[in-house]
PDB file of C-alpha atoms in Angstrom:
ATOM      1  CA  MET A   1     -54.934 -11.910 306.669  1.00  0.00           C
ATOM      2  CA  SER A   2     -54.893 -15.458 305.267  1.00  0.00           C
ATOM      3  CA  ASN A   3     -55.778 -18.610 307.170  1.00  0.00           C
ATOM      4  CA  ALA A   4     -52.098 -19.439 307.591  1.00  0.00           C
ATOM      5  CA  GLU A   5     -51.528 -16.096 309.358  1.00  0.00           C
ATOM      6  CA  GLN A   6     -54.398 -16.337 311.800  1.00  0.00           C
ATOM      7  CA  PRO A   7     -53.445 -17.470 315.330  1.00  0.00           C
ATOM      8  CA  LYS A   8     -54.872 -20.835 316.216  1.00  0.00           C
ATOM      9  CA  LYS A   9     -56.305 -21.035 319.714  1.00  0.00           C
ATOM     10  CA  ASP A  10     -55.952 -24.730 320.428  1.00  0.00           C
ATOM     11  CA  SER A  11     -55.249 -26.434 323.695  1.00  0.00           C
ATOM     12  CA  GLU A  12     -51.494 -26.295 324.280  1.00  0.00           C
ATOM     13  CA  THR A  13     -49.372 -29.336 323.448  1.00  0.00           C
ATOM     14  CA  ALA A  14     -46.180 -30.347 325.281  1.00  0.00           C
ATOM     15  CA  ALA A  15     -44.057 -28.720 322.561  1.00  0.00           C
ATOM     16  CA  GLN A  16     -45.942 -25.444 322.897  1.00  0.00           C
ATOM     17  CA  LYS A  17     -45.571 -25.413 326.680  1.00  0.00           C
ATOM     18  CA  SER A  18     -41.796 -25.883 326.432  1.00  0.00           C
ATOM     19  CA  SER A  19     -41.456 -23.021 323.945  1.00  0.00           C
ATOM     20  CA  LYS A  20     -40.808 -19.427 325.019  1.00  0.00           C
ATOM     21  CA  CYS A  21     -43.176 -18.134 322.314  1.00  0.00           C
ATOM     22  CA  PRO A  22     -46.454 -16.736 323.743  1.00  0.00           C
ATOM     23  CA  PRO A  23     -49.387 -19.091 322.957  1.00  0.00           C
ATOM     24  CA  ASP A  24     -51.335 -16.383 321.133  1.00  0.00           C
ATOM     25  CA  HIS A  25     -48.366 -15.843 318.785  1.00  0.00           C
ATOM     26  CA  ILE A  26     -48.282 -19.461 317.618  1.00  0.00           C
ATOM     27  CA  ILE A  27     -49.952 -20.211 314.296  1.00  0.00           C
ATOM     28  CA  TYR A  28     -50.636 -23.373 312.313  1.00  0.00           C
ATOM     29  CA  ASP A  29     -49.351 -23.422 308.725  1.00  0.00           C
ATOM     30  CA  PRO A  30     -51.592 -25.766 306.678  1.00  0.00           C
ATOM     31  CA  ASN A  31     -49.047 -25.909 303.829  1.00  0.00           C
ATOM     32  CA  THR A  32     -46.244 -27.422 305.922  1.00  0.00           C
ATOM     33  CA  GLY A  33     -48.307 -28.962 308.727  1.00  0.00           C
ATOM     34  CA  ALA A  34     -46.236 -27.142 311.356  1.00  0.00           C
ATOM     35  CA  ARG A  35     -46.878 -24.762 314.262  1.00  0.00           C
ATOM     36  CA  ILE A  36     -44.698 -21.649 313.980  1.00  0.00           C
ATOM     37  CA  CYS A  37     -43.902 -18.721 316.272  1.00  0.00           C
ATOM     38  CA  LEU A  38     -44.926 -15.418 314.685  1.00  0.00           C
ATOM     39  CA  ASP A  39     -42.210 -13.490 316.540  1.00  0.00           C
ATOM     40  CA  THR A  40     -39.119 -15.583 315.822  1.00  0.00           C
ATOM     41  CA  GLY A  41     -40.205 -17.914 313.001  1.00  0.00           C
ATOM     42  CA  GLU A  42     -39.274 -20.877 315.206  1.00  0.00           C
ATOM     43  CA  ILE A  43     -40.895 -24.176 314.194  1.00  0.00           C
ATOM     44  CA  ILE A  44     -42.397 -25.334 317.470  1.00  0.00           C
ATOM     45  CA  GLU A  45     -44.076 -28.505 316.237  1.00  0.00           C
ATOM     46  CA  GLU A  46     -43.828 -30.363 312.917  1.00  0.00           C
ATOM     47  CA  GLN A  47     -46.255 -32.588 310.987  1.00  0.00           C
ATOM     48  CA  VAL A  48     -49.273 -31.574 313.017  1.00  0.00           C
ATOM     49  CA  ILE A  49     -52.583 -33.009 311.847  1.00  0.00           C
ATOM     50  CA  GLY A  50     -54.502 -29.901 310.877  1.00  0.00           C
ATOM     51  CA  ASP A  51     -58.174 -29.528 311.656  1.00  0.00           C
ATOM     52  CA  GLU A  52     -58.628 -26.349 309.653  1.00  0.00           C
ATOM     53  CA  ALA A  53     -61.608 -25.952 307.331  1.00  0.00           C
ATOM     54  CA  GLU A  54     -60.933 -27.129 303.775  1.00  0.00           C
ATOM     55  CA  TRP A  55     -62.330 -23.907 302.335  1.00  0.00           C
ATOM     56  CA  ARG A  56     -60.592 -20.507 302.250  1.00  0.00           C
ATOM     57  CA  ALA A  57     -62.133 -17.234 303.413  1.00  0.00           C
ATOM     58  CA  TYR A  58     -60.551 -13.798 302.980  1.00  0.00           C
ATOM     59  CA  THR A  59     -63.106 -11.552 304.676  1.00  0.00           C
ATOM     60  CA  PRO A  60     -65.135 -11.899 307.906  1.00  0.00           C
ATOM     61  CA  ASP A  61     -68.393 -11.968 305.909  1.00  0.00           C
ATOM     62  CA  GLU A  62     -67.111 -14.711 303.617  1.00  0.00           C
ATOM     63  CA  ARG A  63     -65.941 -16.743 306.599  1.00  0.00           C
ATOM     64  CA  ALA A  64     -69.328 -16.352 308.326  1.00  0.00           C
ATOM     65  CA  ARG A  65     -71.143 -17.558 305.207  1.00  0.00           C
ATOM     66  CA  ARG A  66     -68.979 -20.650 304.803  1.00  0.00           C
ATOM     67  CA  THR A  67     -68.698 -21.681 308.438  1.00  0.00           C
ATOM     68  CA  ARG A  68     -71.168 -24.314 309.615  1.00  0.00           C
ATOM     69  CA  VAL A  69     -71.420 -26.001 312.985  1.00  0.00           C
ATOM     70  CA  GLY A  70     -73.431 -29.197 313.348  1.00  0.00           C
ATOM     71  CA  GLY A  71     -75.110 -31.469 310.843  1.00  0.00           C
ATOM     72  CA  PRO A  72     -76.794 -30.352 307.633  1.00  0.00           C
ATOM     73  CA  LEU A  73     -80.375 -29.113 307.673  1.00  0.00           C
ATOM     74  CA  SER A  74     -82.905 -31.761 306.722  1.00  0.00           C
ATOM     75  CA  LEU A  75     -86.621 -31.491 305.974  1.00  0.00           C
ATOM     76  CA  ALA A  76     -86.931 -35.101 307.144  1.00  0.00           C
ATOM     77  CA  LYS A  77     -86.021 -34.149 310.734  1.00  0.00           C
ATOM     78  CA  PRO A  78     -88.237 -32.422 313.310  1.00  0.00           C
ATOM     79  CA  ASN A  79     -87.507 -28.691 313.317  1.00  0.00           C
ATOM     80  CA  MET A  80     -85.256 -29.404 310.289  1.00  0.00           C
ATOM     81  CA  GLY A  81     -82.560 -30.776 312.606  1.00  0.00           C
ATOM     82  CA  LEU A  82     -82.216 -27.499 314.522  1.00  0.00           C
ATOM     83  CA  ASP A  83     -82.756 -28.216 318.196  1.00  0.00           C
ATOM     84  CA  VAL A  84     -81.241 -27.814 321.636  1.00  0.00           C
ATOM     85  CA  TYR A  85     -79.989 -30.881 323.459  1.00  0.00           C
ATOM     86  CA  LEU A  86     -78.881 -30.762 327.088  1.00  0.00           C
ATOM     87  CA  SER A  87     -76.857 -33.749 328.207  1.00  0.00           C
ATOM     88  CA  GLY A  88     -76.999 -34.837 331.813  1.00  0.00           C
ATOM     89  CA  PHE A  89     -73.594 -36.515 331.778  1.00  0.00           C
ATOM     90  CA  HIS A  90     -71.414 -34.697 329.214  1.00  0.00           C
ATOM     91  CA  GLU A  91     -70.290 -31.122 328.640  1.00  0.00           C
ATOM     92  CA  GLY A  92     -70.608 -29.366 325.295  1.00  0.00           C
ATOM     93  CA  SER A  93     -67.001 -30.297 324.512  1.00  0.00           C
ATOM     94  CA  GLY A  94     -67.842 -33.985 324.968  1.00  0.00           C
ATOM     95  CA  LYS A  95     -65.985 -34.377 328.265  1.00  0.00           C
ATOM     96  CA  ARG A  96     -67.765 -36.358 330.949  1.00  0.00           C
ATOM     97  CA  ILE A  97     -69.189 -34.225 333.760  1.00  0.00           C
ATOM     98  CA  ARG A  98     -67.558 -34.965 337.093  1.00  0.00           C
ATOM     99  CA  GLY A  99     -69.425 -34.565 340.336  1.00  0.00           C
ATOM    100  CA  LEU A 100     -72.908 -35.732 341.246  1.00  0.00           C
ATOM    101  CA  SER A 101     -74.206 -32.228 341.989  1.00  0.00           C
ATOM    102  CA  ARG A 102     -73.326 -30.957 338.496  1.00  0.00           C
ATOM    103  CA  ARG A 103     -74.981 -33.958 336.858  1.00  0.00           C
ATOM    104  CA  ILE A 104     -78.149 -33.451 338.882  1.00  0.00           C
ATOM    105  CA  GLU A 105     -78.165 -29.763 337.950  1.00  0.00           C
ATOM    106  CA  ASN A 106     -77.831 -30.585 334.242  1.00  0.00           C
ATOM    107  CA  LEU A 107     -80.651 -33.133 334.441  1.00  0.00           C
ATOM    108  CA  ARG A 108     -82.813 -30.525 336.184  1.00  0.00           C
ATOM    109  CA  LEU A 109     -82.076 -28.023 333.403  1.00  0.00           C
ATOM    110  CA  GLN A 110     -82.873 -30.676 330.810  1.00  0.00           C
ATOM    111  CA  ARG A 111     -86.251 -31.401 332.392  1.00  0.00           C
ATOM    112  CA  SER A 112     -87.065 -27.691 332.768  1.00  0.00           C
ATOM    113  CA  PHE A 113     -86.237 -27.059 329.114  1.00  0.00           C
ATOM    114  CA  LYS A 114     -88.512 -29.859 327.909  1.00  0.00           C
ATOM    115  CA  MET A 115     -91.370 -28.733 330.144  1.00  0.00           C
ATOM    116  CA  GLY A 116     -90.957 -25.102 329.143  1.00  0.00           C
ATOM    117  CA  ARG A 117     -91.057 -25.776 325.424  1.00  0.00           C
ATOM    118  CA  THR A 118     -94.588 -26.016 324.047  1.00  0.00           C
ATOM    119  CA  LEU A 119     -95.127 -27.445 320.581  1.00  0.00           C
ATOM    120  CA  SER A 120     -97.982 -26.183 318.440  1.00  0.00           C
ATOM    121  CA  GLY A 121    -100.537 -28.591 317.008  1.00  0.00           C
ATOM    122  CA  ILE A 122     -98.919 -28.329 313.570  1.00  0.00           C
ATOM    123  CA  GLU A 123     -95.444 -29.070 314.989  1.00  0.00           C
ATOM    124  CA  LYS A 124     -96.748 -32.143 316.809  1.00  0.00           C
ATOM    125  CA  ASN A 125     -98.461 -33.329 313.634  1.00  0.00           C
ATOM    126  CA  ILE A 126     -95.305 -32.885 311.537  1.00  0.00           C
ATOM    127  CA  ASN A 127     -93.079 -34.578 314.138  1.00  0.00           C
ATOM    128  CA  GLN A 128     -95.406 -37.589 314.297  1.00  0.00           C
ATOM    129  CA  ALA A 129     -95.612 -37.734 310.495  1.00  0.00           C
ATOM    130  CA  LEU A 130     -91.823 -37.588 310.082  1.00  0.00           C
ATOM    131  CA  LYS A 131     -91.428 -40.448 312.545  1.00  0.00           C
ATOM    132  CA  ILE A 132     -93.870 -42.599 310.534  1.00  0.00           C
ATOM    133  CA  LEU A 133     -92.236 -41.518 307.264  1.00  0.00           C
ATOM    134  CA  ASP A 134     -88.787 -42.533 308.493  1.00  0.00           C
ATOM    135  CA  GLU A 135     -90.132 -45.889 309.695  1.00  0.00           C
ATOM    136  CA  ILE A 136     -91.733 -46.720 306.324  1.00  0.00           C
ATOM    137  CA  ALA A 137     -88.747 -45.489 304.299  1.00  0.00           C
ATOM    138  CA  THR A 138     -86.382 -47.572 306.440  1.00  0.00           C
ATOM    139  CA  ARG A 139     -88.485 -50.711 305.964  1.00  0.00           C
ATOM    140  CA  MET A 140     -88.580 -50.173 302.213  1.00  0.00           C
ATOM    141  CA  GLU A 141     -84.892 -49.163 302.068  1.00  0.00           C
ATOM    142  CA  LEU A 142     -85.751 -45.977 300.185  1.00  0.00           C
ATOM    143  CA  PRO A 143     -82.912 -43.463 299.607  1.00  0.00           C
ATOM    144  CA  ASP A 144     -82.616 -40.263 301.649  1.00  0.00           C
ATOM    145  CA  ARG A 145     -83.600 -38.105 298.674  1.00  0.00           C
ATOM    146  CA  VAL A 146     -87.029 -39.764 298.703  1.00  0.00           C
ATOM    147  CA  LYS A 147     -87.407 -39.015 302.421  1.00  0.00           C
ATOM    148  CA  GLU A 148     -86.416 -35.384 301.852  1.00  0.00           C
ATOM    149  CA  GLU A 149     -88.873 -34.947 298.967  1.00  0.00           C
ATOM    150  CA  ALA A 150     -91.702 -36.688 300.849  1.00  0.00           C
ATOM    151  CA  SER A 151     -91.026 -34.553 303.946  1.00  0.00           C
ATOM    152  CA  LYS A 152     -91.204 -31.393 301.844  1.00  0.00           C
ATOM    153  CA  LEU A 153     -94.515 -32.497 300.334  1.00  0.00           C
ATOM    154  CA  TYR A 154     -95.949 -33.270 303.782  1.00  0.00           C
ATOM    155  CA  ARG A 155     -94.887 -29.879 305.146  1.00  0.00           C
ATOM    156  CA  ASP A 156     -96.435 -28.155 302.112  1.00  0.00           C
ATOM    157  CA  ALA A 157     -99.636 -30.166 302.551  1.00  0.00           C
ATOM    158  CA  THR A 158     -99.794 -29.190 306.235  1.00  0.00           C
ATOM    159  CA  GLU A 159     -99.355 -25.498 305.415  1.00  0.00           C
ATOM    160  CA  LYS A 160    -102.270 -25.696 302.962  1.00  0.00           C
ATOM    161  CA  GLY A 161    -104.461 -27.552 305.467  1.00  0.00           C
ATOM    162  CA  LEU A 162    -104.660 -30.691 303.326  1.00  0.00           C
ATOM    163  CA  THR A 163    -103.864 -32.983 306.269  1.00  0.00           C
ATOM    164  CA  ARG A 164    -106.791 -31.766 308.352  1.00  0.00           C
ATOM    165  CA  GLY A 165    -109.373 -34.506 308.903  1.00  0.00           C
ATOM    166  CA  ARG A 166    -107.220 -37.161 307.249  1.00  0.00           C
ATOM    167  CA  SER A 167    -105.164 -40.016 308.635  1.00  0.00           C
ATOM    168  CA  ILE A 168    -101.518 -39.020 309.142  1.00  0.00           C
ATOM    169  CA  GLU A 169    -100.410 -42.454 307.916  1.00  0.00           C
ATOM    170  CA  SER A 170    -102.390 -42.153 304.683  1.00  0.00           C
ATOM    171  CA  VAL A 171    -101.024 -38.699 303.885  1.00  0.00           C
ATOM    172  CA  VAL A 172     -97.461 -39.811 304.717  1.00  0.00           C
ATOM    173  CA  ALA A 173     -97.853 -42.845 302.448  1.00  0.00           C
ATOM    174  CA  ALA A 174     -99.202 -40.599 299.688  1.00  0.00           C
ATOM    175  CA  THR A 175     -96.230 -38.222 299.982  1.00  0.00           C
ATOM    176  CA  LEU A 176     -93.800 -41.148 299.796  1.00  0.00           C
ATOM    177  CA  TYR A 177     -95.526 -42.499 296.697  1.00  0.00           C
ATOM    178  CA  ALA A 178     -95.543 -39.040 295.095  1.00  0.00           C
ATOM    179  CA  ALA A 179     -91.836 -38.615 295.927  1.00  0.00           C
ATOM    180  CA  CYS A 180     -91.014 -41.981 294.344  1.00  0.00           C
ATOM    181  CA  ARG A 181     -92.979 -41.096 291.222  1.00  0.00           C
ATOM    182  CA  LYS A 182     -91.367 -37.660 291.020  1.00  0.00           C
ATOM    183  CA  LEU A 183     -87.858 -39.112 291.379  1.00  0.00           C
ATOM    184  CA  LYS A 184     -88.650 -42.016 289.006  1.00  0.00           C
ATOM    185  CA  ILE A 185     -88.096 -44.718 291.599  1.00  0.00           C
ATOM    186  CA  PRO A 186     -90.187 -47.839 290.850  1.00  0.00           C
ATOM    187  CA  CYS A 187     -92.742 -48.232 293.606  1.00  0.00           C
ATOM    188  CA  THR A 188     -96.474 -48.904 293.833  1.00  0.00           C
ATOM    189  CA  ILE A 189     -99.104 -47.722 296.282  1.00  0.00           C
ATOM    190  CA  ASP A 190     -99.489 -51.345 297.318  1.00  0.00           C
ATOM    191  CA  ASP A 191     -95.772 -51.527 298.219  1.00  0.00           C
ATOM    192  CA  ILE A 192     -96.141 -48.577 300.567  1.00  0.00           C
ATOM    193  CA  ALA A 193     -99.515 -49.663 301.980  1.00  0.00           C
ATOM    194  CA  LYS A 194     -97.996 -53.027 302.966  1.00  0.00           C
ATOM    195  CA  ASN A 195     -95.377 -51.246 305.074  1.00  0.00           C
ATOM    196  CA  LEU A 196     -97.703 -48.945 307.005  1.00  0.00           C
ATOM    197  CA  PRO A 197     -97.721 -49.466 310.806  1.00  0.00           C
ATOM    198  CA  SER A 198    -101.479 -50.089 310.778  1.00  0.00           C
ATOM    199  CA  LYS A 199    -103.433 -51.677 307.945  1.00  0.00           C
ATOM    200  CA  SER A 200    -107.106 -51.906 307.047  1.00  0.00           C
ATOM    201  CA  ALA A 201    -109.215 -52.966 304.094  1.00  0.00           C
ATOM    202  CA  ASP A 202    -109.470 -49.356 302.872  1.00  0.00           C
ATOM    203  CA  THR A 203    -105.804 -48.415 303.391  1.00  0.00           C
ATOM    204  CA  LYS A 204    -104.786 -48.626 299.734  1.00  0.00           C
ATOM    205  CA  ARG A 205    -107.878 -46.738 298.580  1.00  0.00           C
ATOM    206  CA  GLU A 206    -107.322 -43.973 301.150  1.00  0.00           C
ATOM    207  CA  VAL A 207    -103.649 -43.594 300.168  1.00  0.00           C
ATOM    208  CA  ALA A 208    -104.637 -43.329 296.496  1.00  0.00           C
ATOM    209  CA  ARG A 209    -107.229 -40.679 297.382  1.00  0.00           C
ATOM    210  CA  CYS A 210    -104.655 -38.649 299.336  1.00  0.00           C
ATOM    211  CA  TYR A 211    -102.156 -38.984 296.484  1.00  0.00           C
ATOM    212  CA  ARG A 212    -104.612 -37.539 293.957  1.00  0.00           C
ATOM    213  CA  LEU A 213    -105.354 -34.693 296.381  1.00  0.00           C
ATOM    214  CA  LEU A 214    -101.651 -33.858 296.787  1.00  0.00           C
ATOM    215  CA  VAL A 215    -100.966 -33.893 293.053  1.00  0.00           C
ATOM    216  CA  ARG A 216    -103.963 -31.671 292.357  1.00  0.00           C
ATOM    217  CA  ASP A 217    -103.721 -29.135 295.201  1.00  0.00           C
ATOM    218  CA  LEU A 218     -99.933 -28.900 295.482  1.00  0.00           C
ATOM    219  CA  GLY A 219     -99.395 -28.936 291.733  1.00  0.00           C
ATOM    220  CA  VAL A 220     -96.843 -31.747 291.953  1.00  0.00           C
ATOM    221  CA  ASP A 221     -95.233 -32.410 288.584  1.00  0.00           C
ATOM    222  CA  ILE A 222     -95.288 -36.196 288.188  1.00  0.00           C
ATOM    223  CA  PRO A 223     -93.231 -37.471 285.227  1.00  0.00           C
ATOM    224  CA  VAL A 224     -94.265 -40.566 283.291  1.00  0.00           C
ATOM    225  CA  ILE A 225     -92.512 -43.666 284.653  1.00  0.00           C
ATOM    226  CA  GLU A 226     -91.399 -46.141 282.037  1.00  0.00           C
ATOM    227  CA  PRO A 227     -92.608 -49.707 282.775  1.00  0.00           C
ATOM    228  CA  GLU A 228     -89.064 -50.997 282.156  1.00  0.00           C
ATOM    229  CA  LEU A 229     -88.079 -49.611 285.571  1.00  0.00           C
ATOM    230  CA  PHE A 230     -90.295 -52.215 287.275  1.00  0.00           C
ATOM    231  CA  ILE A 231     -89.026 -55.240 285.345  1.00  0.00           C
ATOM    232  CA  SER A 232     -85.816 -56.071 287.226  1.00  0.00           C
ATOM    233  CA  ARG A 233     -87.552 -55.949 290.598  1.00  0.00           C
ATOM    234  CA  ILE A 234     -90.296 -58.344 289.458  1.00  0.00           C
ATOM    235  CA  VAL A 235     -87.804 -60.714 287.814  1.00  0.00           C
ATOM    236  CA  SER A 236     -85.629 -60.755 290.932  1.00  0.00           C
ATOM    237  CA  ALA A 237     -88.576 -61.386 293.275  1.00  0.00           C
ATOM    238  CA  LEU A 238     -89.714 -64.334 291.131  1.00  0.00           C
ATOM    239  CA  GLY A 239     -86.213 -65.840 291.009  1.00  0.00           C
ATOM    240  CA  LEU A 240     -86.105 -65.733 287.205  1.00  0.00           C
ATOM    241  CA  PRO A 241     -82.821 -65.511 285.233  1.00  0.00           C
ATOM    242  CA  ASP A 242     -81.455 -62.148 284.073  1.00  0.00           C
ATOM    243  CA  TYR A 243     -82.167 -62.777 280.393  1.00  0.00           C
ATOM    244  CA  ILE A 244     -85.896 -62.562 281.191  1.00  0.00           C
ATOM    245  CA  THR A 245     -85.318 -58.898 282.048  1.00  0.00           C
ATOM    246  CA  ILE A 246     -83.871 -58.297 278.574  1.00  0.00           C
ATOM    247  CA  GLU A 247     -86.673 -60.249 276.887  1.00  0.00           C
ATOM    248  CA  ALA A 248     -89.402 -58.409 278.831  1.00  0.00           C
ATOM    249  CA  ALA A 249     -87.862 -55.019 277.986  1.00  0.00           C
ATOM    250  CA  LYS A 250     -87.828 -55.992 274.305  1.00  0.00           C
ATOM    251  CA  ILE A 251     -91.518 -56.949 274.484  1.00  0.00           C
ATOM    252  CA  LEU A 252     -92.361 -53.549 275.987  1.00  0.00           C
ATOM    253  CA  ARG A 253     -90.376 -51.664 273.336  1.00  0.00           C
ATOM    254  CA  GLU A 254     -92.264 -53.438 270.557  1.00  0.00           C
ATOM    255  CA  ALA A 255     -95.579 -52.784 272.311  1.00  0.00           C
ATOM    256  CA  ARG A 256     -94.723 -49.090 272.691  1.00  0.00           C
ATOM    257  CA  ASN A 257     -93.973 -48.808 268.979  1.00  0.00           C
ATOM    258  CA  LYS A 258     -97.457 -50.200 268.297  1.00  0.00           C
ATOM    259  CA  GLY A 259     -99.056 -47.740 270.743  1.00  0.00           C
ATOM    260  CA  VAL A 260    -100.251 -50.492 273.094  1.00  0.00           C
ATOM    261  CA  THR A 261     -98.679 -49.037 276.257  1.00  0.00           C
ATOM    262  CA  ALA A 262    -100.205 -45.544 276.092  1.00  0.00           C
ATOM    263  CA  GLY A 263    -102.198 -44.647 279.209  1.00  0.00           C
ATOM    264  CA  LYS A 264    -101.562 -47.994 280.935  1.00  0.00           C
ATOM    265  CA  ASP A 265    -100.264 -48.531 284.476  1.00  0.00           C
ATOM    266  CA  PRO A 266     -96.478 -49.132 284.182  1.00  0.00           C
ATOM    267  CA  SER A 267     -96.342 -51.814 286.890  1.00  0.00           C
ATOM    268  CA  GLY A 268     -99.157 -53.754 285.217  1.00  0.00           C
ATOM    269  CA  LEU A 269     -97.405 -53.587 281.843  1.00  0.00           C
ATOM    270  CA  ALA A 270     -94.114 -54.716 283.385  1.00  0.00           C
ATOM    271  CA  ALA A 271     -95.839 -57.644 285.107  1.00  0.00           C
ATOM    272  CA  ALA A 272     -97.487 -58.769 281.862  1.00  0.00           C
ATOM    273  CA  ALA A 273     -94.208 -58.430 279.934  1.00  0.00           C
ATOM    274  CA  VAL A 274     -92.366 -60.576 282.498  1.00  0.00           C
ATOM    275  CA  TYR A 275     -95.176 -63.149 282.372  1.00  0.00           C
ATOM    276  CA  LEU A 276     -94.979 -63.308 278.565  1.00  0.00           C
ATOM    277  CA  ALA A 277     -91.159 -63.430 278.527  1.00  0.00           C
ATOM    278  CA  ALA A 278     -91.174 -66.295 281.032  1.00  0.00           C
ATOM    279  CA  LEU A 279     -93.737 -68.221 278.950  1.00  0.00           C
ATOM    280  CA  LYS A 280     -91.675 -67.798 275.785  1.00  0.00           C
ATOM    281  CA  ASN A 281     -88.635 -69.267 277.545  1.00  0.00           C
ATOM    282  CA  GLY A 282     -90.487 -72.176 279.156  1.00  0.00           C
ATOM    283  CA  LEU A 283     -90.322 -70.679 282.655  1.00  0.00           C
ATOM    284  CA  ARG A 284     -93.917 -70.847 283.711  1.00  0.00           C
ATOM    285  CA  ARG A 285     -95.147 -68.543 286.468  1.00  0.00           C
ATOM    286  CA  THR A 286     -98.824 -68.026 287.239  1.00  0.00           C
ATOM    287  CA  GLN A 287    -100.480 -64.675 286.741  1.00  0.00           C
ATOM    288  CA  LYS A 288    -101.392 -64.760 290.423  1.00  0.00           C
ATOM    289  CA  GLU A 289     -97.715 -65.045 291.464  1.00  0.00           C
ATOM    290  CA  ILE A 290     -96.636 -62.210 289.217  1.00  0.00           C
ATOM    291  CA  ALA A 291     -99.559 -59.988 290.218  1.00  0.00           C
ATOM    292  CA  HIS A 292     -98.682 -60.417 293.901  1.00  0.00           C
ATOM    293  CA  VAL A 293     -95.026 -59.483 293.336  1.00  0.00           C
ATOM    294  CA  ALA A 294     -95.867 -56.521 291.080  1.00  0.00           C
ATOM    295  CA  GLY A 295     -98.503 -55.146 293.447  1.00  0.00           C
ATOM    296  CA  VAL A 296    -101.334 -55.278 290.897  1.00  0.00           C
ATOM    297  CA  THR A 297    -104.428 -57.424 290.491  1.00  0.00           C
ATOM    298  CA  GLU A 298    -104.508 -60.700 288.599  1.00  0.00           C
ATOM    299  CA  VAL A 299    -107.108 -59.190 286.255  1.00  0.00           C
ATOM    300  CA  THR A 300    -104.681 -56.373 285.380  1.00  0.00           C
ATOM    301  CA  VAL A 301    -101.939 -58.849 284.457  1.00  0.00           C
ATOM    302  CA  ARG A 302    -104.378 -60.861 282.349  1.00  0.00           C
ATOM    303  CA  ASN A 303    -105.705 -57.814 280.475  1.00  0.00           C
ATOM    304  CA  ARG A 304    -102.240 -56.341 279.830  1.00  0.00           C
ATOM    305  CA  TYR A 305    -101.014 -59.771 278.700  1.00  0.00           C
ATOM    306  CA  LYS A 306    -103.811 -60.048 276.134  1.00  0.00           C
ATOM    307  CA  GLU A 307    -102.979 -56.576 274.816  1.00  0.00           C
ATOM    308  CA  LEU A 308     -99.280 -57.424 274.505  1.00  0.00           C
ATOM    309  CA  VAL A 309     -99.709 -60.707 272.658  1.00  0.00           C
ATOM    310  CA  GLY A 310    -102.419 -59.348 270.347  1.00  0.00           C
ATOM    311  CA  ASP A 311    -104.841 -61.435 268.342  1.00  0.00           C
ATOM    312  CA  GLU A 312    -102.277 -64.146 267.680  1.00  0.00           C
ATOM    313  CA  LEU A 313    -102.138 -65.419 271.263  1.00  0.00           C
ATOM    314  CA  LYS A 314    -105.263 -63.826 272.627  1.00  0.00           C
ATOM    315  CA  GLY A 315    -106.911 -67.127 273.369  1.00  0.00           C
ATOM    316  CA  GLU A 316    -104.080 -68.397 275.567  1.00  0.00           C
ATOM    317  CA  THR A 317    -104.723 -68.731 279.265  1.00  0.00           C
ATOM    318  CA  GLN A 318    -102.624 -69.699 282.221  1.00  0.00           C
TER     319      GLN A 318
END
């Protein structure tokens, strides 16, 4: 039996109530948008807004596979988004509960459910980590795919016992950085460290240590990020014109052809290329300014700059 032939058990409308056709013999035809009586073929209601599923299923098994109730599963949510929620003021259908006694009873059930559910140490750890992860990702305006990938890495790290004895914040930051690298989204450890809820002098070093641990023990495949990906962000933060982006990218292409960029930090190379492009166009920015925006040290910018300009301009300073 097709979808169009299956009786639709909706709440009765005024037109249905006035019809002599039994309610369980009324079907909704998605092709015409009408409700029709199976017995007589009478059109009971026309141009009904259908709320049928957009997919078609021809067997019970196929229908069961395609049917989904609720939001999509997400690794970035506690318990992957599967949970029980008891409302004190609304029924499951969304209607407001009437009567004080029923509301009190629902609130009592809600409290009993929460008290009766005991989370394991690992579940508590993951829930706390996901909360921190969401907070950092929101501050940095990172896309959902980064959150999903970072959440997966954190869950994998927890299963392998890599989070034991380490700061949750540091491991979360490391998973976010690894996710950004894996998805080729320009981001530095310094960017993430700046957005952690708590900061210390060793924060960046600890995040870097956790990142190396994750890559090694989880076997994370980290692709090489081209330094060009960092250019537009640096140019924008410094308030430089768009043509500096083009000039800096050209400088990096020439340097790559000469083998200068091999094995160098991409953000440091991008910072030096922007610095050189700005100098060539009479838009002077200090190495300190650019280093701060790029999330690298001033020494890194200076060294990469010297390598880019070569012997010809090696003696130039700020």
